[in-house]
Amino acid sequence: MTRLPAIALVLLPAFASGAGDIRQSRHNLSVSGPGSVKALAEGRSCVFCHVAHSGVGAGENRPDSGVQHRPYQSGTLSSEAAPRATGASRMCLSCHDGTVAVGRTVKFGEIRMRGGASGRVEGKANLGFDLSASHPVSFRARHTGRTRDPRRDEGVPLDRQGMVQCTSCHDPHVEDADPQQKKFLVKANRGAALCLSCHQLPYWQSNPASHQQSMASPVPPGAAPEPYATIADNGCANCHAMHGAGGQSLVRGERNQGDDAVCLRCHDGRVAKLDVASEVAKPFAHAAARAGPSGHDAAEGPMSPSRPLPETRPSQARHATCVDCHDPHAAANRSALAPRAPGSLSGVWGVDRNGMRVQPVNFEYEVCFKCHADSANQPQRQGGALAGRLPKRARPEVNLRLVFDPSSAASFHPVVGPGRNARMNGLLAAPLTSRSVVYCSDCHSSDTPSPRTPRGPHGSNVEHLLAAGYATGGSVAESPSAYALCYRCHLRDKLLSGESLFSRAAAAGGARESLHARHLLVPRAATSCSTCHNAHGVSALSGTPGANAHLIDFDRNVVGGAAQYSAGATGGSCTLSCHGKEHVNLGY
Amino acid sequence: MSTWATRTAPAAPLRRAALLAASVVALFLPAAAGAQIRNSRHDLSSTSTASVKAQSETQICKFCHTPHGAESTRLLWNRGQTTQAAYTWGTPATAAGTPLPSSLMARSKMCLGCHDGSISIGSLRNAGGGPAGTVAITDVAGRVAGGRLVAGTYTVGVGGNMSGSHPVSIPYAGQNGYNGINSAVTGAAVTAGYRTVLTGTTCQNRTGICTNTTGTSGPNGVVIELYQGTGGVGIECNSCHEPHNEYGFQWLLRVDAATSDNLCRSCHTK
């Protein structure tokens, strides 16, 4: 074999190095490395991890860190991580748990590094022993529908045992396969392409979720930029961190900021159009505490032994977080007609009218029933201060699933199905009729609606998170604002006129006398709607269609005596004592 | 690799020319091509500067080759193969899933006869004048005892344990992206004699097949060589090592691995 051509070629200038191999990466720990962590003199980069002979395992040159790591835990995790990092992950953690000096090798001993010090990885690259805030490694995924093994052509390699390792997401030899994010990712994670190689989100692409499509900036003005410029491109990384995640489910942020912090960072009108943050800051709101865990857990549900929801024990803490009602992987801007769930509730699970778990919810009330139906820890059950401020019903029922059940409840507002009273037409604001169905959030929502205010029960200045005024008690001066909530649907001028069915023929003939007006306007009575009506309804356990039609369920704080109502075919009669006035089978 | 005989004799004039040219560009070459076995670690003659050597035998070639009485005409091999029947790797397969063999190809077993310590270095088919015999080797503490390598610096696969070593007698991946190997040809196109080359844009091998050449400067024409095995073309000890010190690199390698990554990167385009 001749040498001449070989030597001639040596005289040619060195070829420009190809972009993106070990030499250009910060894992080139040799003296020629581009990073700050590098050897004093060692010219080789392979040897920091590999050796041809006398290594451990398959030519591995990294000593074992020897520590037990604390792996990621989640109630929804169905796979079991190995108790110790195995395979390539063992090698990675040899440096990245901060235990073994970067320059220490099995075969060549200690390679002297620049800077002296301990030679251990410091800063964010030091993951430490506690890996509970990192995506798990060294496990074989047990797929339960939300994950899958990546296809070979997706470039997200499992190891030969089918295990997820550090090297599934990171190619330690190529730093910039994702030119935006770098981080040695195996491929560009634009649009979460890397994450979605394993994780299946049923509504993310098919729905499609607003977060999947949003062209908005992933960060509020002034915040440090994200790897990608739009929420759509930034993908999972908008909310999740694979290392150093502060919240549950690898959610970003600090735990002491509260579970909603990651959402409200954008949903305060600065990035997302609607200002949820201002709403949940109101005195009556569905919001997680501003600090500490909310109690929400992704594993909660009717079948969860440790996290039953609806709650089964009065002692269980109640919680409300954004993700109790919204699935950020599915929520989309799509309107619907009551009682159908709008796009904002896409994908979430709920409790249907029969008390069964349903996912995704079909109807808005199924979301509400998660906490306001069978839950054993509703404060109204517990008595206390709240109970004192509520109308006192004969047989209160806080299970709203029973209260609104159109097949059994005595009477009810038409939330689950159309109401019982077929003679409402003309008394309701158009286009409502006797056949209409309304949302829970038609009454429970913001008291300051605007184009920048989200629909739904996020927060209100009105107690019970009501959309408008609703005065209760025995002595209330009627006004459009006192019962503004009711008058949104029940036309005030009709209600207080003889057109209302709760009326009687005038003594002198002419127009019928409104008995609503008599109870609400006459100063001696001047009582609240809630004195006679139960705004939600009367369940089969609390009343009968005869005695509790038309939501009649007297407030025992105001009404004494027998406090009985009897509905007839076209009218009804009352036997009760109120304001010192006795009604005995007084009819209308 | 070709036989030792064809490697040297016909190319001698060219080699002289090469050495002359090499001296011109010596500054650019970290290791001069055209090194020789004399005084390399494979120079086992008593006059060698190596530490492991014969007590009185002055010949060099005979420790592996003999013109007569060889074990086989092929390579005129003057030694027995290792007596180790099977090898283990501590793991059944590579990280990429290539199964690791328990029985190795003869080409690697030739090396392992000495290097796994199973056969005396001086045990030859033709120890001199025809009959088999044993040339006496000087004991060196920690390296040679009773004529055999003892576990340590120079051994690989002692007791059949190959754990922690680069696999041999495994097929060359020959497919792009597999285990970092970036090959210009794949599958069946990779044949015996196929060599990966580190530098240059012109193939410097016998078959005209090259891998992608993404390397930076290095000793051009110094190549990893692949060998025909059962079930395809594969890696043997000689793929990385050139036992005659032809290239003058430490550990008798074909490419420098003492100061650079060039050897590894000849195949693994990481």
Short mmCIF file of N, CA and C in Angstrom, two decimals, chain A residues 54-189:
data_model
loop_
_atom_site.label_atom_id
_atom_site.label_comp_id
_atom_site.label_asym_id
_atom_site.label_seq_id
_atom_site.Cartn_x
_atom_site.Cartn_y
_atom_site.Cartn_z
N SER A 54 -10.83 -2.09 29.63
CA SER A 54 -10.70 -1.88 31.08
C SER A 54 -11.70 -0.88 31.64
N GLY A 55 -12.81 -0.69 30.95
CA GLY A 55 -13.86 0.13 31.53
C GLY A 55 -14.81 -0.73 32.35
N VAL A 56 -15.99 -0.22 32.57
CA VAL A 56 -17.03 -1.04 33.19
C VAL A 56 -18.15 -1.19 32.17
N GLY A 57 -18.91 -2.28 32.31
CA GLY A 57 -20.01 -2.51 31.38
C GLY A 57 -19.51 -2.52 29.96
N ALA A 58 -20.19 -1.84 29.08
CA ALA A 58 -19.84 -1.85 27.66
C ALA A 58 -18.90 -0.69 27.37
N GLY A 59 -17.69 -0.77 27.89
CA GLY A 59 -16.70 0.25 27.59
C GLY A 59 -16.98 1.58 28.24
N GLU A 60 -17.65 1.56 29.39
CA GLU A 60 -17.97 2.81 30.07
C GLU A 60 -16.79 3.21 30.96
N ASN A 61 -16.46 4.47 30.89
CA ASN A 61 -15.29 4.96 31.63
C ASN A 61 -15.68 5.85 32.80
N ARG A 62 -16.98 5.89 33.12
CA ARG A 62 -17.40 6.77 34.22
C ARG A 62 -17.61 5.97 35.49
N PRO A 63 -17.04 6.43 36.57
CA PRO A 63 -17.26 5.76 37.85
C PRO A 63 -18.73 5.88 38.27
N ASP A 64 -19.16 4.94 39.07
CA ASP A 64 -20.52 4.94 39.58
C ASP A 64 -20.62 5.96 40.70
N SER A 65 -21.65 6.80 40.66
CA SER A 65 -21.80 7.79 41.72
C SER A 65 -22.14 7.10 43.04
N GLY A 66 -22.74 5.94 42.96
CA GLY A 66 -22.98 5.17 44.17
C GLY A 66 -24.10 5.67 45.06
N VAL A 67 -24.80 6.71 44.62
CA VAL A 67 -25.86 7.23 45.48
C VAL A 67 -27.22 6.73 45.00
N GLN A 68 -28.15 6.76 45.93
CA GLN A 68 -29.52 6.41 45.62
C GLN A 68 -30.25 7.70 45.28
N HIS A 69 -30.84 7.74 44.10
CA HIS A 69 -31.55 8.94 43.71
C HIS A 69 -33.02 8.82 44.10
N ARG A 70 -33.62 9.97 44.33
CA ARG A 70 -35.05 9.97 44.64
C ARG A 70 -35.79 10.25 43.34
N PRO A 71 -36.49 9.25 42.81
CA PRO A 71 -37.08 9.44 41.48
C PRO A 71 -38.38 10.24 41.53
N TYR A 72 -38.80 10.67 40.36
CA TYR A 72 -40.07 11.37 40.18
C TYR A 72 -41.21 10.48 40.64
N GLN A 73 -42.16 11.08 41.32
CA GLN A 73 -43.32 10.35 41.80
C GLN A 73 -44.57 11.04 41.28
N SER A 74 -45.55 10.26 40.93
CA SER A 74 -46.82 10.84 40.54
C SER A 74 -47.90 9.80 40.75
N GLY A 75 -49.04 10.26 41.17
CA GLY A 75 -50.16 9.35 41.37
C GLY A 75 -50.65 8.73 40.07
N THR A 76 -50.33 9.38 38.96
CA THR A 76 -50.79 8.86 37.68
C THR A 76 -49.72 8.01 36.99
N LEU A 77 -48.56 7.90 37.63
CA LEU A 77 -47.47 7.16 37.01
C LEU A 77 -47.77 5.67 37.08
N SER A 78 -47.83 5.01 35.95
CA SER A 78 -48.14 3.58 35.97
C SER A 78 -46.88 2.75 35.79
N SER A 79 -45.78 3.38 35.41
CA SER A 79 -44.54 2.65 35.21
C SER A 79 -43.70 2.72 36.47
N GLU A 80 -42.84 1.75 36.63
CA GLU A 80 -41.97 1.73 37.79
C GLU A 80 -40.54 1.99 37.36
N ALA A 81 -39.97 3.05 37.89
CA ALA A 81 -38.58 3.35 37.59
C ALA A 81 -37.69 2.40 38.38
N ALA A 82 -36.56 2.06 37.78
CA ALA A 82 -35.60 1.24 38.49
C ALA A 82 -35.12 2.00 39.72
N PRO A 83 -34.82 1.26 40.79
CA PRO A 83 -34.39 1.96 42.01
C PRO A 83 -33.09 2.73 41.81
N ARG A 84 -32.29 2.30 40.87
CA ARG A 84 -31.06 3.03 40.57
C ARG A 84 -31.03 3.32 39.08
N ALA A 85 -30.41 4.42 38.75
CA ALA A 85 -30.25 4.74 37.34
C ALA A 85 -29.41 3.64 36.68
N THR A 86 -29.84 3.21 35.50
CA THR A 86 -29.14 2.15 34.80
C THR A 86 -28.66 2.67 33.46
N GLY A 87 -27.86 1.83 32.80
CA GLY A 87 -27.46 2.12 31.43
C GLY A 87 -26.82 3.48 31.28
N ALA A 88 -27.21 4.15 30.21
CA ALA A 88 -26.61 5.44 29.91
C ALA A 88 -26.91 6.45 31.01
N SER A 89 -28.07 6.32 31.64
CA SER A 89 -28.42 7.30 32.68
C SER A 89 -27.44 7.23 33.84
N ARG A 90 -26.97 6.03 34.12
CA ARG A 90 -25.96 5.90 35.18
C ARG A 90 -24.73 6.74 34.84
N MET A 91 -24.34 6.65 33.58
CA MET A 91 -23.18 7.42 33.13
C MET A 91 -23.44 8.91 33.26
N CYS A 92 -24.61 9.35 32.82
CA CYS A 92 -24.91 10.79 32.85
C CYS A 92 -24.89 11.31 34.28
N LEU A 93 -25.54 10.54 35.16
CA LEU A 93 -25.66 11.01 36.54
C LEU A 93 -24.34 10.94 37.28
N SER A 94 -23.41 10.17 36.76
CA SER A 94 -22.09 10.14 37.38
C SER A 94 -21.53 11.55 37.49
N CYS A 95 -21.80 12.38 36.48
CA CYS A 95 -21.42 13.79 36.57
C CYS A 95 -22.57 14.64 37.09
N HIS A 96 -23.80 14.38 36.56
CA HIS A 96 -24.86 15.37 36.72
C HIS A 96 -25.63 15.25 38.02
N ASP A 97 -25.27 14.32 38.89
CA ASP A 97 -25.82 14.42 40.24
C ASP A 97 -24.83 15.09 41.18
N GLY A 98 -23.71 15.54 40.59
CA GLY A 98 -22.77 16.33 41.37
C GLY A 98 -21.89 15.53 42.30
N THR A 99 -21.89 14.20 42.16
CA THR A 99 -21.13 13.41 43.13
C THR A 99 -19.70 13.14 42.68
N VAL A 100 -19.52 12.85 41.40
CA VAL A 100 -18.22 12.43 40.92
C VAL A 100 -17.61 13.55 40.10
N ALA A 101 -16.35 13.82 40.36
CA ALA A 101 -15.68 14.87 39.61
C ALA A 101 -15.71 14.55 38.12
N VAL A 102 -15.92 15.59 37.33
CA VAL A 102 -16.05 15.42 35.89
C VAL A 102 -14.84 14.70 35.31
N GLY A 103 -13.67 15.01 35.83
CA GLY A 103 -12.45 14.45 35.26
C GLY A 103 -12.14 13.04 35.73
N ARG A 104 -12.92 12.50 36.63
CA ARG A 104 -12.58 11.18 37.15
C ARG A 104 -13.04 10.09 36.19
N THR A 105 -12.15 9.17 35.86
CA THR A 105 -12.49 8.11 34.94
C THR A 105 -12.11 6.77 35.56
N VAL A 106 -12.67 5.72 34.98
CA VAL A 106 -12.37 4.38 35.49
C VAL A 106 -10.94 4.01 35.13
N LYS A 107 -10.59 4.23 33.86
CA LYS A 107 -9.30 3.72 33.41
C LYS A 107 -8.16 4.71 33.61
N PHE A 108 -8.44 5.98 33.35
CA PHE A 108 -7.33 6.94 33.33
C PHE A 108 -7.23 7.74 34.63
N GLY A 109 -8.01 7.35 35.63
CA GLY A 109 -7.95 8.08 36.88
C GLY A 109 -8.48 9.48 36.72
N GLU A 110 -7.88 10.41 37.45
CA GLU A 110 -8.38 11.77 37.46
C GLU A 110 -7.72 12.58 36.34
N ILE A 111 -8.53 13.04 35.41
CA ILE A 111 -8.03 13.94 34.38
C ILE A 111 -8.13 15.35 34.94
N ARG A 112 -7.05 16.07 34.90
CA ARG A 112 -7.02 17.38 35.56
C ARG A 112 -7.83 18.39 34.76
N MET A 113 -8.73 19.06 35.47
CA MET A 113 -9.64 20.00 34.83
C MET A 113 -9.25 21.43 35.19
N ARG A 114 -9.71 22.35 34.35
CA ARG A 114 -9.46 23.75 34.62
C ARG A 114 -10.22 24.21 35.85
N GLY A 115 -9.68 25.17 36.52
CA GLY A 115 -10.40 25.77 37.64
C GLY A 115 -10.17 25.08 38.95
N GLY A 116 -9.55 23.91 38.90
CA GLY A 116 -9.28 23.22 40.15
C GLY A 116 -10.58 22.85 40.84
N ALA A 117 -10.88 23.51 41.90
CA ALA A 117 -12.10 23.27 42.70
C ALA A 117 -12.32 21.77 42.84
N SER A 118 -13.56 21.39 42.96
CA SER A 118 -13.84 19.98 43.15
C SER A 118 -13.94 19.28 41.82
N GLY A 119 -14.12 20.06 40.74
CA GLY A 119 -14.31 19.43 39.44
C GLY A 119 -15.68 18.82 39.30
N ARG A 120 -16.58 19.17 40.22
CA ARG A 120 -17.93 18.60 40.14
C ARG A 120 -18.87 19.57 39.42
N VAL A 121 -19.90 18.99 38.83
CA VAL A 121 -20.87 19.81 38.11
C VAL A 121 -21.64 20.66 39.11
N GLU A 122 -21.74 21.93 38.79
CA GLU A 122 -22.44 22.84 39.68
C GLU A 122 -23.52 23.58 38.92
N GLY A 123 -24.35 24.28 39.64
CA GLY A 123 -25.39 25.08 39.02
C GLY A 123 -26.54 24.22 38.53
N LYS A 124 -27.22 24.71 37.49
CA LYS A 124 -28.43 24.03 37.03
C LYS A 124 -28.13 22.65 36.48
N ALA A 125 -26.93 22.45 35.98
CA ALA A 125 -26.60 21.14 35.42
C ALA A 125 -26.42 20.09 36.50
N ASN A 126 -26.29 20.52 37.74
CA ASN A 126 -26.21 19.57 38.85
C ASN A 126 -27.62 19.25 39.31
N LEU A 127 -28.10 18.07 38.94
CA LEU A 127 -29.48 17.70 39.26
C LEU A 127 -29.61 17.20 40.69
N GLY A 128 -28.48 16.86 41.30
CA GLY A 128 -28.52 16.40 42.68
C GLY A 128 -29.06 14.98 42.81
N PHE A 129 -29.24 14.58 44.05
CA PHE A 129 -29.77 13.23 44.31
C PHE A 129 -31.28 13.20 44.15
N ASP A 130 -31.89 14.35 44.40
CA ASP A 130 -33.35 14.40 44.39
C ASP A 130 -33.82 14.67 42.96
N LEU A 131 -34.23 13.61 42.29
CA LEU A 131 -34.65 13.74 40.90
C LEU A 131 -36.17 13.83 40.80
N SER A 132 -36.82 14.15 41.92
CA SER A 132 -38.28 14.16 41.90
C SER A 132 -38.84 15.30 41.05
N ALA A 133 -38.01 16.27 40.74
CA ALA A 133 -38.48 17.36 39.88
C ALA A 133 -37.99 17.18 38.44
N SER A 134 -37.53 15.97 38.13
CA SER A 134 -37.07 15.67 36.78
C SER A 134 -37.90 14.55 36.17
N HIS A 135 -37.97 14.56 34.85
CA HIS A 135 -38.64 13.44 34.16
C HIS A 135 -37.94 12.14 34.55
N PRO A 136 -38.69 11.09 34.84
CA PRO A 136 -38.04 9.83 35.27
C PRO A 136 -37.22 9.21 34.15
N VAL A 137 -36.22 8.43 34.55
CA VAL A 137 -35.40 7.68 33.61
C VAL A 137 -35.25 6.25 34.12
N SER A 138 -34.65 5.42 33.31
CA SER A 138 -34.38 4.02 33.67
C SER A 138 -35.67 3.29 34.01
N PHE A 139 -36.66 3.44 33.18
CA PHE A 139 -37.90 2.67 33.36
C PHE A 139 -38.43 2.25 32.01
N ARG A 140 -39.13 1.14 32.06
CA ARG A 140 -39.82 0.68 30.86
C ARG A 140 -41.26 1.13 30.99
N ALA A 141 -41.72 1.89 30.05
CA ALA A 141 -43.06 2.49 30.17
C ALA A 141 -44.13 1.42 30.10
N ARG A 142 -45.04 1.51 31.04
CA ARG A 142 -46.23 0.67 30.97
C ARG A 142 -47.34 1.58 30.44
N HIS A 143 -47.71 1.36 29.22
CA HIS A 143 -48.59 2.30 28.55
C HIS A 143 -50.04 2.09 28.95
N THR A 144 -50.68 3.18 29.31
CA THR A 144 -52.09 3.09 29.70
C THR A 144 -52.93 4.04 28.86
N GLY A 145 -52.47 4.30 27.66
CA GLY A 145 -53.29 5.10 26.75
C GLY A 145 -52.78 6.51 26.56
N ARG A 146 -52.04 7.04 27.52
CA ARG A 146 -51.56 8.40 27.39
C ARG A 146 -50.09 8.45 26.93
N THR A 147 -49.48 7.27 26.80
CA THR A 147 -48.10 7.23 26.32
C THR A 147 -47.97 6.09 25.32
N ARG A 148 -46.89 6.12 24.58
CA ARG A 148 -46.59 5.05 23.62
C ARG A 148 -45.09 4.99 23.46
N ASP A 149 -44.62 3.87 22.90
CA ASP A 149 -43.20 3.81 22.56
C ASP A 149 -42.97 4.61 21.28
N PRO A 150 -41.90 5.37 21.23
CA PRO A 150 -41.63 6.13 20.02
C PRO A 150 -41.32 5.19 18.85
N ARG A 151 -41.73 5.61 17.67
CA ARG A 151 -41.36 4.85 16.49
C ARG A 151 -39.87 5.06 16.21
N ARG A 152 -39.28 4.10 15.52
CA ARG A 152 -37.84 4.20 15.24
C ARG A 152 -37.51 5.48 14.48
N ASP A 153 -38.41 5.86 13.57
CA ASP A 153 -38.08 7.01 12.72
C ASP A 153 -38.29 8.33 13.45
N GLU A 154 -38.71 8.26 14.69
CA GLU A 154 -38.93 9.51 15.42
C GLU A 154 -37.67 10.00 16.12
N GLY A 155 -36.64 9.16 16.14
CA GLY A 155 -35.37 9.62 16.67
C GLY A 155 -35.37 9.85 18.17
N VAL A 156 -36.23 9.15 18.87
CA VAL A 156 -36.25 9.23 20.33
C VAL A 156 -35.98 7.81 20.83
N PRO A 157 -34.71 7.48 21.01
CA PRO A 157 -34.37 6.08 21.22
C PRO A 157 -34.62 5.59 22.65
N LEU A 158 -35.27 4.46 22.76
CA LEU A 158 -35.27 3.73 24.01
C LEU A 158 -34.04 2.84 24.01
N ASP A 159 -33.61 2.40 25.17
CA ASP A 159 -32.42 1.54 25.15
C ASP A 159 -32.84 0.13 24.73
N ARG A 160 -31.86 -0.77 24.69
CA ARG A 160 -32.15 -2.06 24.10
C ARG A 160 -33.16 -2.86 24.92
N GLN A 161 -33.34 -2.46 26.18
CA GLN A 161 -34.37 -3.11 26.98
C GLN A 161 -35.70 -2.37 26.91
N GLY A 162 -35.76 -1.42 26.01
CA GLY A 162 -36.99 -0.66 25.86
C GLY A 162 -37.18 0.38 26.94
N MET A 163 -36.10 0.72 27.62
CA MET A 163 -36.21 1.67 28.73
C MET A 163 -35.98 3.10 28.26
N VAL A 164 -36.69 3.99 28.92
CA VAL A 164 -36.43 5.41 28.75
C VAL A 164 -35.18 5.75 29.56
N GLN A 165 -34.23 6.36 28.92
CA GLN A 165 -33.01 6.78 29.62
C GLN A 165 -32.77 8.25 29.30
N CYS A 166 -31.80 8.82 29.95
CA CYS A 166 -31.45 10.21 29.63
C CYS A 166 -31.25 10.36 28.13
N THR A 167 -30.67 9.30 27.54
CA THR A 167 -30.33 9.37 26.12
C THR A 167 -31.55 9.27 25.21
N SER A 168 -32.72 9.02 25.78
CA SER A 168 -33.92 9.04 24.94
C SER A 168 -34.21 10.46 24.48
N CYS A 169 -33.96 11.41 25.34
CA CYS A 169 -34.22 12.82 25.00
C CYS A 169 -32.95 13.59 24.68
N HIS A 170 -31.84 13.16 25.26
CA HIS A 170 -30.59 13.88 25.06
C HIS A 170 -29.59 13.03 24.30
N ASP A 171 -28.99 13.59 23.28
CA ASP A 171 -27.83 12.97 22.67
C ASP A 171 -26.62 13.71 23.23
N PRO A 172 -25.90 13.04 24.12
CA PRO A 172 -24.82 13.77 24.81
C PRO A 172 -23.72 14.24 23.86
N HIS A 173 -23.75 13.80 22.61
CA HIS A 173 -22.70 14.18 21.67
C HIS A 173 -23.07 15.38 20.81
N VAL A 174 -24.34 15.72 20.77
CA VAL A 174 -24.78 16.80 19.88
C VAL A 174 -25.57 17.81 20.70
N GLU A 175 -25.04 19.01 20.81
CA GLU A 175 -25.66 19.98 21.69
C GLU A 175 -26.83 20.70 21.04
N ASP A 176 -26.80 20.86 19.73
CA ASP A 176 -27.75 21.77 19.11
C ASP A 176 -28.62 21.11 18.05
N ALA A 177 -28.98 19.84 18.28
CA ALA A 177 -29.95 19.23 17.36
C ALA A 177 -31.27 19.99 17.41
N ASP A 178 -31.56 20.56 18.57
CA ASP A 178 -32.61 21.57 18.65
C ASP A 178 -31.90 22.91 18.68
N PRO A 179 -31.84 23.58 17.53
CA PRO A 179 -31.03 24.81 17.48
C PRO A 179 -31.57 25.91 18.38
N GLN A 180 -32.85 25.85 18.70
CA GLN A 180 -33.44 26.89 19.54
C GLN A 180 -33.14 26.64 21.01
N GLN A 181 -33.41 25.41 21.41
CA GLN A 181 -33.32 25.09 22.82
C GLN A 181 -31.96 24.53 23.20
N LYS A 182 -31.28 23.93 22.22
CA LYS A 182 -30.01 23.26 22.47
C LYS A 182 -30.21 22.18 23.52
N LYS A 183 -29.46 22.23 24.62
CA LYS A 183 -29.65 21.28 25.71
C LYS A 183 -29.42 19.83 25.29
N PHE A 184 -28.68 19.62 24.20
CA PHE A 184 -28.34 18.27 23.78
C PHE A 184 -29.60 17.44 23.46
N LEU A 185 -30.70 18.09 23.10
CA LEU A 185 -31.90 17.33 22.79
C LEU A 185 -31.66 16.49 21.53
N VAL A 186 -32.31 15.33 21.47
CA VAL A 186 -32.09 14.44 20.33
C VAL A 186 -32.66 15.02 19.05
N LYS A 187 -33.63 15.90 19.18
CA LYS A 187 -34.17 16.53 17.97
C LYS A 187 -34.87 17.82 18.37
N ALA A 188 -35.21 18.58 17.37
CA ALA A 188 -35.88 19.85 17.66
C ALA A 188 -37.21 19.58 18.33
N ASN A 189 -37.45 20.31 19.39
CA ASN A 189 -38.68 20.13 20.15
C ASN A 189 -39.71 21.17 19.76
#
